[in-house]
GROMACS .gro file of C-alpha atoms in nm:
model
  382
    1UNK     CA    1   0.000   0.000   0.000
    2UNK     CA    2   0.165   0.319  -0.111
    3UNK     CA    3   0.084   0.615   0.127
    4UNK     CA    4   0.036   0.982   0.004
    5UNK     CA    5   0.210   1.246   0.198
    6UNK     CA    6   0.036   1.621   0.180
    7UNK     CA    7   0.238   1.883   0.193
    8UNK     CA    8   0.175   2.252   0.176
    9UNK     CA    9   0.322   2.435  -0.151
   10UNK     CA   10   0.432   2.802  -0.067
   11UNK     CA   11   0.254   3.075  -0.253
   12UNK     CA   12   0.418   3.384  -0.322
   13UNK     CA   13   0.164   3.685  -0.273
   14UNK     CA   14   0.228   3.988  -0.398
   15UNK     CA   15   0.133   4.295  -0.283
   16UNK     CA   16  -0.168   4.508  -0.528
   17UNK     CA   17  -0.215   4.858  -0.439
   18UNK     CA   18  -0.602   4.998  -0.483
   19UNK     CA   19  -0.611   5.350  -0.569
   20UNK     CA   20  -0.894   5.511  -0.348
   21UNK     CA   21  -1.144   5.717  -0.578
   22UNK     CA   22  -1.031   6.090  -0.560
   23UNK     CA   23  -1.393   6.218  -0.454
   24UNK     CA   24  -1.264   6.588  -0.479
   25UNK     CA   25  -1.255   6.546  -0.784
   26UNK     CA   26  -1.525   6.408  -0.873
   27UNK     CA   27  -1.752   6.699  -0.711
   28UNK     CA   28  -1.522   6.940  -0.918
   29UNK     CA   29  -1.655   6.819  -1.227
   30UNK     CA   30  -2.016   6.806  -1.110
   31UNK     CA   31  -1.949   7.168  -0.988
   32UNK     CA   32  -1.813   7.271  -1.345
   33UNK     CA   33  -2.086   7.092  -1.522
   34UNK     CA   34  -2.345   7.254  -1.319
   35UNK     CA   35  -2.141   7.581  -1.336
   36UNK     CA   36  -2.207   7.552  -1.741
   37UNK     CA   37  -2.596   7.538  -1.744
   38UNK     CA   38  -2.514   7.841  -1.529
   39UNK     CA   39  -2.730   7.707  -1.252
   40UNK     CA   40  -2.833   7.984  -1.002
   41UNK     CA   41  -3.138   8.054  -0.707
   42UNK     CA   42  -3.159   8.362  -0.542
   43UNK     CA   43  -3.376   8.291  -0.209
   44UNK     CA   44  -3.730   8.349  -0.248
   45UNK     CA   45  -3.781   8.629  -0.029
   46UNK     CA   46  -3.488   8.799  -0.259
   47UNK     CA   47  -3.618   8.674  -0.552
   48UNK     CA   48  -3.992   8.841  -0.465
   49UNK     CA   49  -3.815   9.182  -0.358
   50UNK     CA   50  -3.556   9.183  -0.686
   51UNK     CA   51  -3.915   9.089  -0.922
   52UNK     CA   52  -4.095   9.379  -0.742
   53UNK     CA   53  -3.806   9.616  -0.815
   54UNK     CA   54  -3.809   9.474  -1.179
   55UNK     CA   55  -4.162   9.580  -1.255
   56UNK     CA   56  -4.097   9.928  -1.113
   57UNK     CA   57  -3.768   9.906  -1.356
   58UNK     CA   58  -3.979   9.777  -1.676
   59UNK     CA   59  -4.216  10.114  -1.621
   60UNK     CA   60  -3.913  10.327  -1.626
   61UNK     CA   61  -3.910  10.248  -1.956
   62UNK     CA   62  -4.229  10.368  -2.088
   63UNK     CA   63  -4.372  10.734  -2.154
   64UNK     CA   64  -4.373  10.946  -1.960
   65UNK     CA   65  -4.042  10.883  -1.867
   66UNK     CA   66  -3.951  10.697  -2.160
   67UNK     CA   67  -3.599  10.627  -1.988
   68UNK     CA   68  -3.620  10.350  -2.279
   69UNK     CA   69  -3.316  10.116  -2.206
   70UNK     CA   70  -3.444  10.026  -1.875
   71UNK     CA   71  -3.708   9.794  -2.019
   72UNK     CA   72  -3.469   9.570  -2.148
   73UNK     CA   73  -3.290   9.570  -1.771
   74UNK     CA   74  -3.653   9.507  -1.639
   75UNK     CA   75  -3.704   9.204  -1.784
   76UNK     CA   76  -3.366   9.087  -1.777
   77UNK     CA   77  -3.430   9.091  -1.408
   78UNK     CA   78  -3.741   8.954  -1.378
   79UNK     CA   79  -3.569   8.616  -1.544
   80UNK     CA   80  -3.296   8.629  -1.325
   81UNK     CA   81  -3.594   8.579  -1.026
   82UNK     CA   82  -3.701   8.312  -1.192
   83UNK     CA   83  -3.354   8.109  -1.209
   84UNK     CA   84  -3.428   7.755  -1.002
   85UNK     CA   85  -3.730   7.808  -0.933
   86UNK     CA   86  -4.004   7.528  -0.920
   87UNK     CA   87  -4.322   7.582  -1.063
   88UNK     CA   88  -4.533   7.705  -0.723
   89UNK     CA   89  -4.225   7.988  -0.658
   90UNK     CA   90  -4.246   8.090  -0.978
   91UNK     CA   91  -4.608   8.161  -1.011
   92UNK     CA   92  -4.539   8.397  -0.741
   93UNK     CA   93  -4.230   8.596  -0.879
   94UNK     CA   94  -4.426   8.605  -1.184
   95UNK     CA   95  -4.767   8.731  -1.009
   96UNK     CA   96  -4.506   8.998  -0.767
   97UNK     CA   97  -4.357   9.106  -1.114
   98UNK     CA   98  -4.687   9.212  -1.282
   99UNK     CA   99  -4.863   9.358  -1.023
  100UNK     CA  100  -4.571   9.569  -0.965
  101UNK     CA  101  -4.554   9.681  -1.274
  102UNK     CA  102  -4.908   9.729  -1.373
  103UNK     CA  103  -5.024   9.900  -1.021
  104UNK     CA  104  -4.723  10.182  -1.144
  105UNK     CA  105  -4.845  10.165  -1.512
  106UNK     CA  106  -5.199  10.281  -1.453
  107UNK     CA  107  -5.172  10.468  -1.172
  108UNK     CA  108  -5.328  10.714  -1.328
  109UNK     CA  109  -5.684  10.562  -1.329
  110UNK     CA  110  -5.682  10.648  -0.949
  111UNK     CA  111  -5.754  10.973  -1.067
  112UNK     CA  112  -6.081  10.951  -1.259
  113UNK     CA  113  -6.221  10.581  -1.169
  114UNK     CA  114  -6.071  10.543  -0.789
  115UNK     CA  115  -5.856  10.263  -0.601
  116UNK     CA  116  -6.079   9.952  -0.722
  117UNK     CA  117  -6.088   9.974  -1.084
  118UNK     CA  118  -5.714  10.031  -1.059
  119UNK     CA  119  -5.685   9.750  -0.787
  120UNK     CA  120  -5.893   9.550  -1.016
  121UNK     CA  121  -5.749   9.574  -1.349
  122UNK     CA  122  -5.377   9.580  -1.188
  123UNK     CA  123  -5.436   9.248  -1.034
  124UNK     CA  124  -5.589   9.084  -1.334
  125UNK     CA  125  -5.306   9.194  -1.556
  126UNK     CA  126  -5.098   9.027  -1.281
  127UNK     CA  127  -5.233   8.689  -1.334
  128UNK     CA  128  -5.153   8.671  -1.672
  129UNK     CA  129  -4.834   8.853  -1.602
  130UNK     CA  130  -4.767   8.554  -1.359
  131UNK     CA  131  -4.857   8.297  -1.600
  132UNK     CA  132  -4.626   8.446  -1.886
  133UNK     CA  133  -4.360   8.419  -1.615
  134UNK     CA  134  -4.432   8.102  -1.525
  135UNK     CA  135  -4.390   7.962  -1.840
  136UNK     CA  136  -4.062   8.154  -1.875
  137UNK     CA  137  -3.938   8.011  -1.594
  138UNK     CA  138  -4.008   7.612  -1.745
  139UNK     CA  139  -3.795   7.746  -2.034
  140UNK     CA  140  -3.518   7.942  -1.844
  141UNK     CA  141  -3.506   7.610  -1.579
  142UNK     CA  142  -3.558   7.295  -1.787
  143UNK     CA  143  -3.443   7.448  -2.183
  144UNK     CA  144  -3.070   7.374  -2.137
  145UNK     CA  145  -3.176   7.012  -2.030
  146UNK     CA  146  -3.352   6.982  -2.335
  147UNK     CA  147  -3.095   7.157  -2.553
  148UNK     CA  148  -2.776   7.057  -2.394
  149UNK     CA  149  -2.546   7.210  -2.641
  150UNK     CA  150  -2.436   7.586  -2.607
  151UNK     CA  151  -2.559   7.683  -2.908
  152UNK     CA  152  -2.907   7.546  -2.768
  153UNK     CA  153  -2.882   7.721  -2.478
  154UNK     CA  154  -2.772   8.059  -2.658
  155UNK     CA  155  -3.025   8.006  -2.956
  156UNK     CA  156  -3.349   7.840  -2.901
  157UNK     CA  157  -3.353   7.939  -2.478
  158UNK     CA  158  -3.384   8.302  -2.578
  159UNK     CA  159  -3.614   8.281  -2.882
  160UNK     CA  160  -3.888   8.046  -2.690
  161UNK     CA  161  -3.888   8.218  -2.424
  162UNK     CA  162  -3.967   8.587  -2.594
  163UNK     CA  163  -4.184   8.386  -2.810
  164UNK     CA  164  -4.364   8.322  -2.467
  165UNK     CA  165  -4.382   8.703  -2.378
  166UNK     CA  166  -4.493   8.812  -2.683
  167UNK     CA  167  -4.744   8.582  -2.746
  168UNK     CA  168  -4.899   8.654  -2.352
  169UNK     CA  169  -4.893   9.051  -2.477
  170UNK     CA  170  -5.100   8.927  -2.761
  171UNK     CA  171  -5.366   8.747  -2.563
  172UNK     CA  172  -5.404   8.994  -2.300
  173UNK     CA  173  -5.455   9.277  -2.573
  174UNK     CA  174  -5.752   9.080  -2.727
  175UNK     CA  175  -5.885   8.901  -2.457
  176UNK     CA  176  -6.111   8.905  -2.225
  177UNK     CA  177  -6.370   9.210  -2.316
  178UNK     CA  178  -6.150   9.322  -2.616
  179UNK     CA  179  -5.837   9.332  -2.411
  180UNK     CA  180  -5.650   9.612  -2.280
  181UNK     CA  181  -5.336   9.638  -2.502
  182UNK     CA  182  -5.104   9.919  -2.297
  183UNK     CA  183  -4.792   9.781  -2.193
  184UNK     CA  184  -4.629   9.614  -2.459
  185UNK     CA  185  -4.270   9.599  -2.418
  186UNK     CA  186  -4.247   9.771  -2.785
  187UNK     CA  187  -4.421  10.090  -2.677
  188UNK     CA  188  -4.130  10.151  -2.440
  189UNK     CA  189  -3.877  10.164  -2.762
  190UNK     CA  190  -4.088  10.475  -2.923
  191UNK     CA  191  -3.768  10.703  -2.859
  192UNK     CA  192  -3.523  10.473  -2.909
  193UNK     CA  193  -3.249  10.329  -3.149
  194UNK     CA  194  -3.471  10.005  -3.225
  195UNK     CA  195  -3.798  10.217  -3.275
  196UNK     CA  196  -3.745  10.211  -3.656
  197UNK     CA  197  -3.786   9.861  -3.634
  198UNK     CA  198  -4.158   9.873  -3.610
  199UNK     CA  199  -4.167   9.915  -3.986
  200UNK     CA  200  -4.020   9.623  -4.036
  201UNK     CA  201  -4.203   9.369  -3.794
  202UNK     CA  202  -4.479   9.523  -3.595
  203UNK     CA  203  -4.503   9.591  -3.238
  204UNK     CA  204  -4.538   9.228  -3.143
  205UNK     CA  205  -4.228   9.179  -3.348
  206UNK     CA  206  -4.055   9.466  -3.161
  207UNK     CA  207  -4.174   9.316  -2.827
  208UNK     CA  208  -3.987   8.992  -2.947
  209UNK     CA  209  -3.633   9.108  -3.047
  210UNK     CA  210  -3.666   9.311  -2.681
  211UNK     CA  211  -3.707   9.040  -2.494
  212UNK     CA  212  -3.525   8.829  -2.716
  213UNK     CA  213  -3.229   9.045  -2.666
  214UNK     CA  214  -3.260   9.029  -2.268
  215UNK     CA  215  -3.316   8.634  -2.253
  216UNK     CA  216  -2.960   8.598  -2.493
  217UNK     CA  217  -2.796   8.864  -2.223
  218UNK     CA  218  -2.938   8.623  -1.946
  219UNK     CA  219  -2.852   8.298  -2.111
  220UNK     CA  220  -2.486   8.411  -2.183
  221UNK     CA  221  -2.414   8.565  -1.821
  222UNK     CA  222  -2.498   8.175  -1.722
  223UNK     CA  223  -2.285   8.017  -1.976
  224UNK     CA  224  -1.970   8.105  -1.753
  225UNK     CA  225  -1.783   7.802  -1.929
  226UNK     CA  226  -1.774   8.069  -2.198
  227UNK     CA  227  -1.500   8.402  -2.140
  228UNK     CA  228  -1.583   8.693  -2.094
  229UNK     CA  229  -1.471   8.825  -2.445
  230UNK     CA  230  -1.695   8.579  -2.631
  231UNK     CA  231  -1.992   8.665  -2.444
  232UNK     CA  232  -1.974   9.050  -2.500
  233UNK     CA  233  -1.902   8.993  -2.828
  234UNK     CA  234  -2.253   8.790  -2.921
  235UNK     CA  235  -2.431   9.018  -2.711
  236UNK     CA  236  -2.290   9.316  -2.884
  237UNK     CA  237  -2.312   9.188  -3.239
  238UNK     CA  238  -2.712   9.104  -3.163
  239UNK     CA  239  -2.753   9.466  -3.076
  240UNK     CA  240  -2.527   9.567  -3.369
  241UNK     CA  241  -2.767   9.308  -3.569
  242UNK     CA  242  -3.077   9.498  -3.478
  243UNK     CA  243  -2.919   9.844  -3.551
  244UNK     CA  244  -2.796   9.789  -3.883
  245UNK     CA  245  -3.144   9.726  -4.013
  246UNK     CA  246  -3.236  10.040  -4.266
  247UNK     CA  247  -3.491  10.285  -4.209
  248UNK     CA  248  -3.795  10.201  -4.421
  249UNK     CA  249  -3.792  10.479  -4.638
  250UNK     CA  250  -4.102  10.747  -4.597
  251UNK     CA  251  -4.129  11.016  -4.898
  252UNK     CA  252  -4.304  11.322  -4.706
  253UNK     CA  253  -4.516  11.494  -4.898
  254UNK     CA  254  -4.621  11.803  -4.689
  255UNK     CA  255  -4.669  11.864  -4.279
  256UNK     CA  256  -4.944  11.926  -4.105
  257UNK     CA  257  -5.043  12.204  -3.842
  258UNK     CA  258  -5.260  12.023  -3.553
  259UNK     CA  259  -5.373  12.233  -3.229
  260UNK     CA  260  -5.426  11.952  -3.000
  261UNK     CA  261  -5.678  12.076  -2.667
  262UNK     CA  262  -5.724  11.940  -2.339
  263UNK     CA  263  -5.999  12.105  -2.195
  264UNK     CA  264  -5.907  12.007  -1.791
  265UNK     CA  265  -6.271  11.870  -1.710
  266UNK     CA  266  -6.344  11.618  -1.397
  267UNK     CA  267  -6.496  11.353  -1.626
  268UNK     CA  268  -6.449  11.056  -1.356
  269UNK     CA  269  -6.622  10.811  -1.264
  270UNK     CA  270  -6.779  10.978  -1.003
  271UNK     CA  271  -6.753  11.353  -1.082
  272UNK     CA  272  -7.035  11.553  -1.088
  273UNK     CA  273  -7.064  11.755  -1.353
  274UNK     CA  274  -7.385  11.878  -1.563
  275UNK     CA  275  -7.482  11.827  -1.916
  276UNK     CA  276  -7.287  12.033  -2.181
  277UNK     CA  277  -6.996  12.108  -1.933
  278UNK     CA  278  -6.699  11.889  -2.051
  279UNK     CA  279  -6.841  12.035  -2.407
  280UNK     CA  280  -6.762  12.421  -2.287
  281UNK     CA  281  -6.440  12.340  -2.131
  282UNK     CA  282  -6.318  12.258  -2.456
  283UNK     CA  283  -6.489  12.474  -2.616
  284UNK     CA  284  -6.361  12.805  -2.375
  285UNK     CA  285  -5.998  12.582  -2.424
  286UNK     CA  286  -6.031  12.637  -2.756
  287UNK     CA  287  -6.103  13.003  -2.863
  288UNK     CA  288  -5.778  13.124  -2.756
  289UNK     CA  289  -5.589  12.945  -3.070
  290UNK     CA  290  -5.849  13.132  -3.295
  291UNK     CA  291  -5.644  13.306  -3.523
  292UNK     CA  292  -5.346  13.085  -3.534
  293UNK     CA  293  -5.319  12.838  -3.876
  294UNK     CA  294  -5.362  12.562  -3.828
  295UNK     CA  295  -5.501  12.226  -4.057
  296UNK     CA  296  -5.731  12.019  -3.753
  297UNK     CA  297  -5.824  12.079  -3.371
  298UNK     CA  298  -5.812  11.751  -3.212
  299UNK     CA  299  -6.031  11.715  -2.863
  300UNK     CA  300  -6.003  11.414  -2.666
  301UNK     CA  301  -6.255  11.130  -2.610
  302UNK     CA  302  -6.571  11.245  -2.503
  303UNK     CA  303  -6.464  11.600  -2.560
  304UNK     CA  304  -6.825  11.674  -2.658
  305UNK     CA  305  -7.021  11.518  -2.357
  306UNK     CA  306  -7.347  11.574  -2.561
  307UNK     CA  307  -7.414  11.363  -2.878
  308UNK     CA  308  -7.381  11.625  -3.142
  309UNK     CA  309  -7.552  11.424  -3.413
  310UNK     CA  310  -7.857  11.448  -3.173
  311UNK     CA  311  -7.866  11.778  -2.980
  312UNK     CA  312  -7.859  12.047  -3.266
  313UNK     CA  313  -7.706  12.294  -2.934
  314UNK     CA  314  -7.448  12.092  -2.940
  315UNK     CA  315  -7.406  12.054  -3.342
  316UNK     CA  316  -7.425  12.436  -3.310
  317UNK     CA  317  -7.165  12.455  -3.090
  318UNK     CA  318  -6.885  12.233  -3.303
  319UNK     CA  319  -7.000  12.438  -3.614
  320UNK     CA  320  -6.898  12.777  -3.407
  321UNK     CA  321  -6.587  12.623  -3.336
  322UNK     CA  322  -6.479  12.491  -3.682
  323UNK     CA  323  -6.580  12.769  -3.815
  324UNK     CA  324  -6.374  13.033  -3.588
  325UNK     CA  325  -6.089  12.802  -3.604
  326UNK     CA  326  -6.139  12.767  -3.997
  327UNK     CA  327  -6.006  12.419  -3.962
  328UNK     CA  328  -6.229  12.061  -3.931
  329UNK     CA  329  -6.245  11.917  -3.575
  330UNK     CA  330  -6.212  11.596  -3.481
  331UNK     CA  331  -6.348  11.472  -3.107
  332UNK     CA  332  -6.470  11.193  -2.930
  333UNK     CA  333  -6.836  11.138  -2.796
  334UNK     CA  334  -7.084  10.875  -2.702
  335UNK     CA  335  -7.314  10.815  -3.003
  336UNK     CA  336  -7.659  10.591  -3.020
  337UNK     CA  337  -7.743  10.389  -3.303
  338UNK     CA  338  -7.980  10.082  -3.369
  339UNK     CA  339  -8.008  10.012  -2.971
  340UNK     CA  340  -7.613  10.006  -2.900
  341UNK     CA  341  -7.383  10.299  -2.743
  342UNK     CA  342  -7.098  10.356  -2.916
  343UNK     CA  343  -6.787  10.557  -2.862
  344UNK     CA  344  -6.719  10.727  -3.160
  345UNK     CA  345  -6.465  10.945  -3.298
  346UNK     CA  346  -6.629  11.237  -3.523
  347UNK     CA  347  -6.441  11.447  -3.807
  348UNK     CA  348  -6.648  11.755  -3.764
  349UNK     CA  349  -6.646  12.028  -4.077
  350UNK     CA  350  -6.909  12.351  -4.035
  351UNK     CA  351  -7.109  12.394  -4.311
  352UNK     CA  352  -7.540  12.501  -4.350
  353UNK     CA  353  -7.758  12.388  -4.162
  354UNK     CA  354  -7.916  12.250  -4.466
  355UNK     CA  355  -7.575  12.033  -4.474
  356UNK     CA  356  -7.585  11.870  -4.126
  357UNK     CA  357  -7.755  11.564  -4.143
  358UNK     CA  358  -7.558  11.416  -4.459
  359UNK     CA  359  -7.203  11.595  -4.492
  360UNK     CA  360  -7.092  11.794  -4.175
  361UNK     CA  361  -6.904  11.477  -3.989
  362UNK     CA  362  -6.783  11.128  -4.075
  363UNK     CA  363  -6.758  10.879  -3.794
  364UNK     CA  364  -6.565  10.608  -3.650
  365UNK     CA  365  -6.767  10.397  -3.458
  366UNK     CA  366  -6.543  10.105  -3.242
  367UNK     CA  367  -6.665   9.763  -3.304
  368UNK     CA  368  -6.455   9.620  -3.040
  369UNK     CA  369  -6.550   9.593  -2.644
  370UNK     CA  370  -6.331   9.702  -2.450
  371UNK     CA  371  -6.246   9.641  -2.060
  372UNK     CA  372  -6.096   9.973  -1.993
  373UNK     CA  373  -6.217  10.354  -2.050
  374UNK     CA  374  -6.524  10.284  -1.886
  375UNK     CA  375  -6.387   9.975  -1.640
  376UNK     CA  376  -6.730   9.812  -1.512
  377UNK     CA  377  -6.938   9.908  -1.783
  378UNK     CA  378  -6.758   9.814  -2.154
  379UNK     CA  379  -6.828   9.998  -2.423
  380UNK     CA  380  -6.730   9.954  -2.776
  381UNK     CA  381  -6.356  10.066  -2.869
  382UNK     CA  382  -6.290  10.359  -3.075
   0.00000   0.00000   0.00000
């Protein structure tokens, strides 16, 4: 029998080194990734007082200060509220942003309709102020997820989101009750470089290369992967872009003399006033120009507070004054036709008596509701 010794065989180890993972540097990539989408959340009590401040900005920019570059700086900050934020937040920045912009805006109806109309219409400007913004802020938050590359960030970022704006201005001017249409980013541009524009693409369209401009500015002060160099150079060749455009060429063909009067009446809401007065304000306002040339007297609307094309006082009194002036007259007045009100605008031009019913004025009659003017009570649009 043959026995079988075990024996233990020596087995040389040797000796592997592990590398630990370097987790520094793994959060400095994170950090520089993150750092490229340009991620950034100002604190929502900041982010509420820096929208509030945005919407006073954004008024700046409109007559009658008409301090025109701060509309652009206006929006630009209200985006840079809405950086990070989720959709609740946002809402909120957006709702703070209009309703500090629009209670500044039309301030002025304080004056002839009270604190509620203005309350009113302020706040439901707001909302879809807020909403606009909201939607923004899905864009501003989510659109370099979607289009990862710089380019997408830099080109389709900015253009969907001041498609956004403009298309909100464009629903809010229409809708509801006709719409109320002031406060279109493009009327704060009326005295500046890009006002000539307007020719080219219509207000909306100037509303959208505003905004557009201020969402690229946004999107490359994000896009810090990017030095500084480059990004003033895109943002200044977009402006450059938008300058260059030509003037549409206008061949004038005379000028025109217009003596435009404000006859100071309290035609509020609430004033008290009787029949025929807001008619002799203008009317006294008036007869000091007689004498000086002039080609049309324009009166506001409802400068004749009596329906001249049925009172023949007050048809007597717009022939007296086109006639003194030697000039037609144009002014604004409630008019009644086939069971509807209508505020109309009247070209007024003396002539006989025999004349008056079928060649003295031509009207335009507003077919179009309208919200404000007379807020509680629409009337049609002139």
């Amino acid at each position: 029998m043959s026995v079988v010794q075990a024996g233990v065989v020596p087995v040389s180890v040797v000796p592997v080194s592990v590398a630990p993972v370097n987790r520094v540097d793994v959060q400095v990539n994170r950090v520089g990734r993150s750092a490229d989408r340009g991620d950034f959340r100002l604190p929502l009590p900041a982010a509420l007082v820096l929208a509030a401040g945005a919407g006073a900005i954004l008024d700046g920019g409109f007559p009658d200060r008409s301090w025109w570059i701060l509309a652009p700086v206006g929006v630009l900050l209200m985006f840079l509220a809405l950086l990070g934020r989720r959709p609740g937040p946002a809402l909120l920045v957006g709702m703070v942003a209009g309703l500090s912009f629009w209670l500044i805006h039309i301030s002025w109806i304080t004056l002839y309709l009270g604190p509620v109309p203005w309350l009113a219409l302020g706040g439901l400007e707001a909302i879809f102020f807020g909403v606009g913004l909201w939607l923004i802020a899905v864009v501003l938050n989510r659109g370099p997820l979607a289009w990862p590359t710089r380019w997408g960030r830099l080109g389709m970022v900015p253009l969907v989101v001041a498609g956004l704006w403009t298309a909100r201005e464009a629903i809010s001017a229409v809708w509801p009750y006709g719409g109320f249409a002031w406060g279109r980013v493009a009327i704060s541009q009326s005295e500046s470089p890009f006002a000539g524009l307007v020719a080219w693409v219509g207000m909306s369209g100037l509303t959208f290369l505003i905004v557009w401009l201020s969402a690229l500015a946004l999107q490359l002060l994000r896009e810090v992967g990017w030095g500084v160099l480059a990004r003033w150079t895109v943002l200044t060749a977009s402006v450059a872009l938008l300058l260059l455009v030509p003037a549409v060429s206008i061949a004038q063909s005379g000028e025109a003399r217009i003596a435009a009067v404000q006859g100071a009446s309290d035609a509020g809401l609430f004033a008290r006033y009787s029949p025929g007065q807001i008619l002799a304000d203008h009317t006294s306002a008036t007869l000091p120009l007689v004498g000086q040339p002039v080609d049309f007297v324009v009166w506001p609307e409802n400068g004749s507070d009596i329906d001249p094309t049925r009172s023949q006082d007050a048809a007597d009194v717009l022939d007296y004054v086109s006639r003194a002036m030697v000039a037609p007259l144009i002014t604004g007045t409630i008019t009644y036709r086939d069971g509807k009100y209508y505020n109309t605008s009247l070209l007024w031009k003396a002539g006989r008596a025999s004349q008056r019913s079928t060649t003295r004025s031509t009207r335009y009659r507003s077919q179009n509701t309208c919200l404000i003017g007379h807020f509680g009570a629409p009337l049609p649009r002139s």
